[in-house]
Amino acid sequence: MADGKDLSKFMANPEPFRGGKDNKYATTWFKSMDQLRQAVQMKDKEALFVAASYLKGPAELWWDNLEEQIKT
């Protein structure tokens, strides 16, 4: 069987997440990120880094503020 990291080339790239009030969109985006995490066997820290790289606009600002609070 192929290594989990090899499976990533067969998976679609998740769309950037910009936030918003549509919970269905947020849930769908989160599930796609989780499928990617499982397929390539990412560690939690790696998954956070990858997911954060797909946050744009208001979602990116939210994450930047939250991340700063966690560090302090």
PDB file of C-alpha atoms in Angstrom, residues 14-72:
ATOM      1  CA  PRO A  14      -8.791  22.694  -0.552  1.00  0.00           C
ATOM      2  CA  GLU A  15     -10.158  26.121  -1.399  1.00  0.00           C
ATOM      3  CA  PRO A  16      -9.033  29.013   0.783  1.00  0.00           C
ATOM      4  CA  PHE A  17     -11.369  29.684   3.696  1.00  0.00           C
ATOM      5  CA  ARG A  18     -12.390  33.304   4.170  1.00  0.00           C
ATOM      6  CA  GLY A  19     -14.834  32.900   7.023  1.00  0.00           C
ATOM      7  CA  GLY A  20     -18.436  34.033   6.987  1.00  0.00           C
ATOM      8  CA  LYS A  21     -21.722  33.072   8.523  1.00  0.00           C
ATOM      9  CA  ASP A  22     -22.398  29.949   6.440  1.00  0.00           C
ATOM     10  CA  ASN A  23     -21.829  27.098   8.893  1.00  0.00           C
ATOM     11  CA  LYS A  24     -22.316  24.492   6.165  1.00  0.00           C
ATOM     12  CA  TYR A  25     -19.423  25.956   4.152  1.00  0.00           C
ATOM     13  CA  ALA A  26     -17.204  26.064   7.246  1.00  0.00           C
ATOM     14  CA  THR A  27     -18.025  22.447   8.102  1.00  0.00           C
ATOM     15  CA  THR A  28     -17.380  21.287   4.534  1.00  0.00           C
ATOM     16  CA  TRP A  29     -14.051  23.135   4.440  1.00  0.00           C
ATOM     17  CA  PHE A  30     -13.004  21.690   7.791  1.00  0.00           C
ATOM     18  CA  LYS A  31     -13.884  18.155   6.645  1.00  0.00           C
ATOM     19  CA  SER A  32     -11.796  18.555   3.490  1.00  0.00           C
ATOM     20  CA  MET A  33      -8.838  19.707   5.586  1.00  0.00           C
ATOM     21  CA  ASP A  34      -9.313  16.775   7.957  1.00  0.00           C
ATOM     22  CA  GLN A  35      -9.419  14.307   5.051  1.00  0.00           C
ATOM     23  CA  LEU A  36      -6.153  15.747   3.780  1.00  0.00           C
ATOM     24  CA  ARG A  37      -4.636  15.517   7.286  1.00  0.00           C
ATOM     25  CA  GLN A  38      -5.618  11.871   7.602  1.00  0.00           C
ATOM     26  CA  ALA A  39      -4.557  10.903   4.080  1.00  0.00           C
ATOM     27  CA  VAL A  40      -1.046  12.259   4.453  1.00  0.00           C
ATOM     28  CA  GLN A  41      -0.796  11.338   8.145  1.00  0.00           C
ATOM     29  CA  MET A  42      -0.025  14.844   9.370  1.00  0.00           C
ATOM     30  CA  LYS A  43       0.798  15.489  12.970  1.00  0.00           C
ATOM     31  CA  ASP A  44      -1.412  18.017  14.761  1.00  0.00           C
ATOM     32  CA  LYS A  45       1.175  20.791  14.537  1.00  0.00           C
ATOM     33  CA  GLU A  46       1.610  20.196  10.801  1.00  0.00           C
ATOM     34  CA  ALA A  47      -2.162  20.182  10.261  1.00  0.00           C
ATOM     35  CA  LEU A  48      -2.519  23.529  12.052  1.00  0.00           C
ATOM     36  CA  PHE A  49       0.209  25.049   9.903  1.00  0.00           C
ATOM     37  CA  VAL A  50      -1.345  23.746   6.671  1.00  0.00           C
ATOM     38  CA  ALA A  51      -4.890  24.752   7.627  1.00  0.00           C
ATOM     39  CA  ALA A  52      -3.740  28.229   8.657  1.00  0.00           C
ATOM     40  CA  SER A  53      -2.068  28.677   5.275  1.00  0.00           C
ATOM     41  CA  TYR A  54      -5.502  28.299   3.628  1.00  0.00           C
ATOM     42  CA  LEU A  55      -7.120  31.018   5.762  1.00  0.00           C
ATOM     43  CA  LYS A  56      -7.642  34.279   3.882  1.00  0.00           C
ATOM     44  CA  GLY A  57      -9.280  37.635   4.535  1.00  0.00           C
ATOM     45  CA  PRO A  58     -11.326  37.798   7.748  1.00  0.00           C
ATOM     46  CA  ALA A  59     -10.496  34.197   8.661  1.00  0.00           C
ATOM     47  CA  GLU A  60      -6.782  34.927   8.391  1.00  0.00           C
ATOM     48  CA  LEU A  61      -7.128  38.019  10.586  1.00  0.00           C
ATOM     49  CA  TRP A  62      -9.113  35.995  13.137  1.00  0.00           C
ATOM     50  CA  TRP A  63      -6.382  33.325  13.215  1.00  0.00           C
ATOM     51  CA  ASP A  64      -3.584  35.891  13.512  1.00  0.00           C
ATOM     52  CA  ASN A  65      -5.316  37.452  16.544  1.00  0.00           C
ATOM     53  CA  LEU A  66      -6.051  34.097  18.126  1.00  0.00           C
ATOM     54  CA  GLU A  67      -2.515  32.840  17.547  1.00  0.00           C
ATOM     55  CA  GLU A  68      -1.085  35.984  19.153  1.00  0.00           C
ATOM     56  CA  GLN A  69      -3.295  35.469  22.225  1.00  0.00           C
ATOM     57  CA  ILE A  70      -2.156  31.857  22.526  1.00  0.00           C
ATOM     58  CA  LYS A  71       1.527  32.903  22.449  1.00  0.00           C
ATOM     59  CA  THR A  72       1.108  35.536  25.178  1.00  0.00           C
TER      60      THR A  72
END
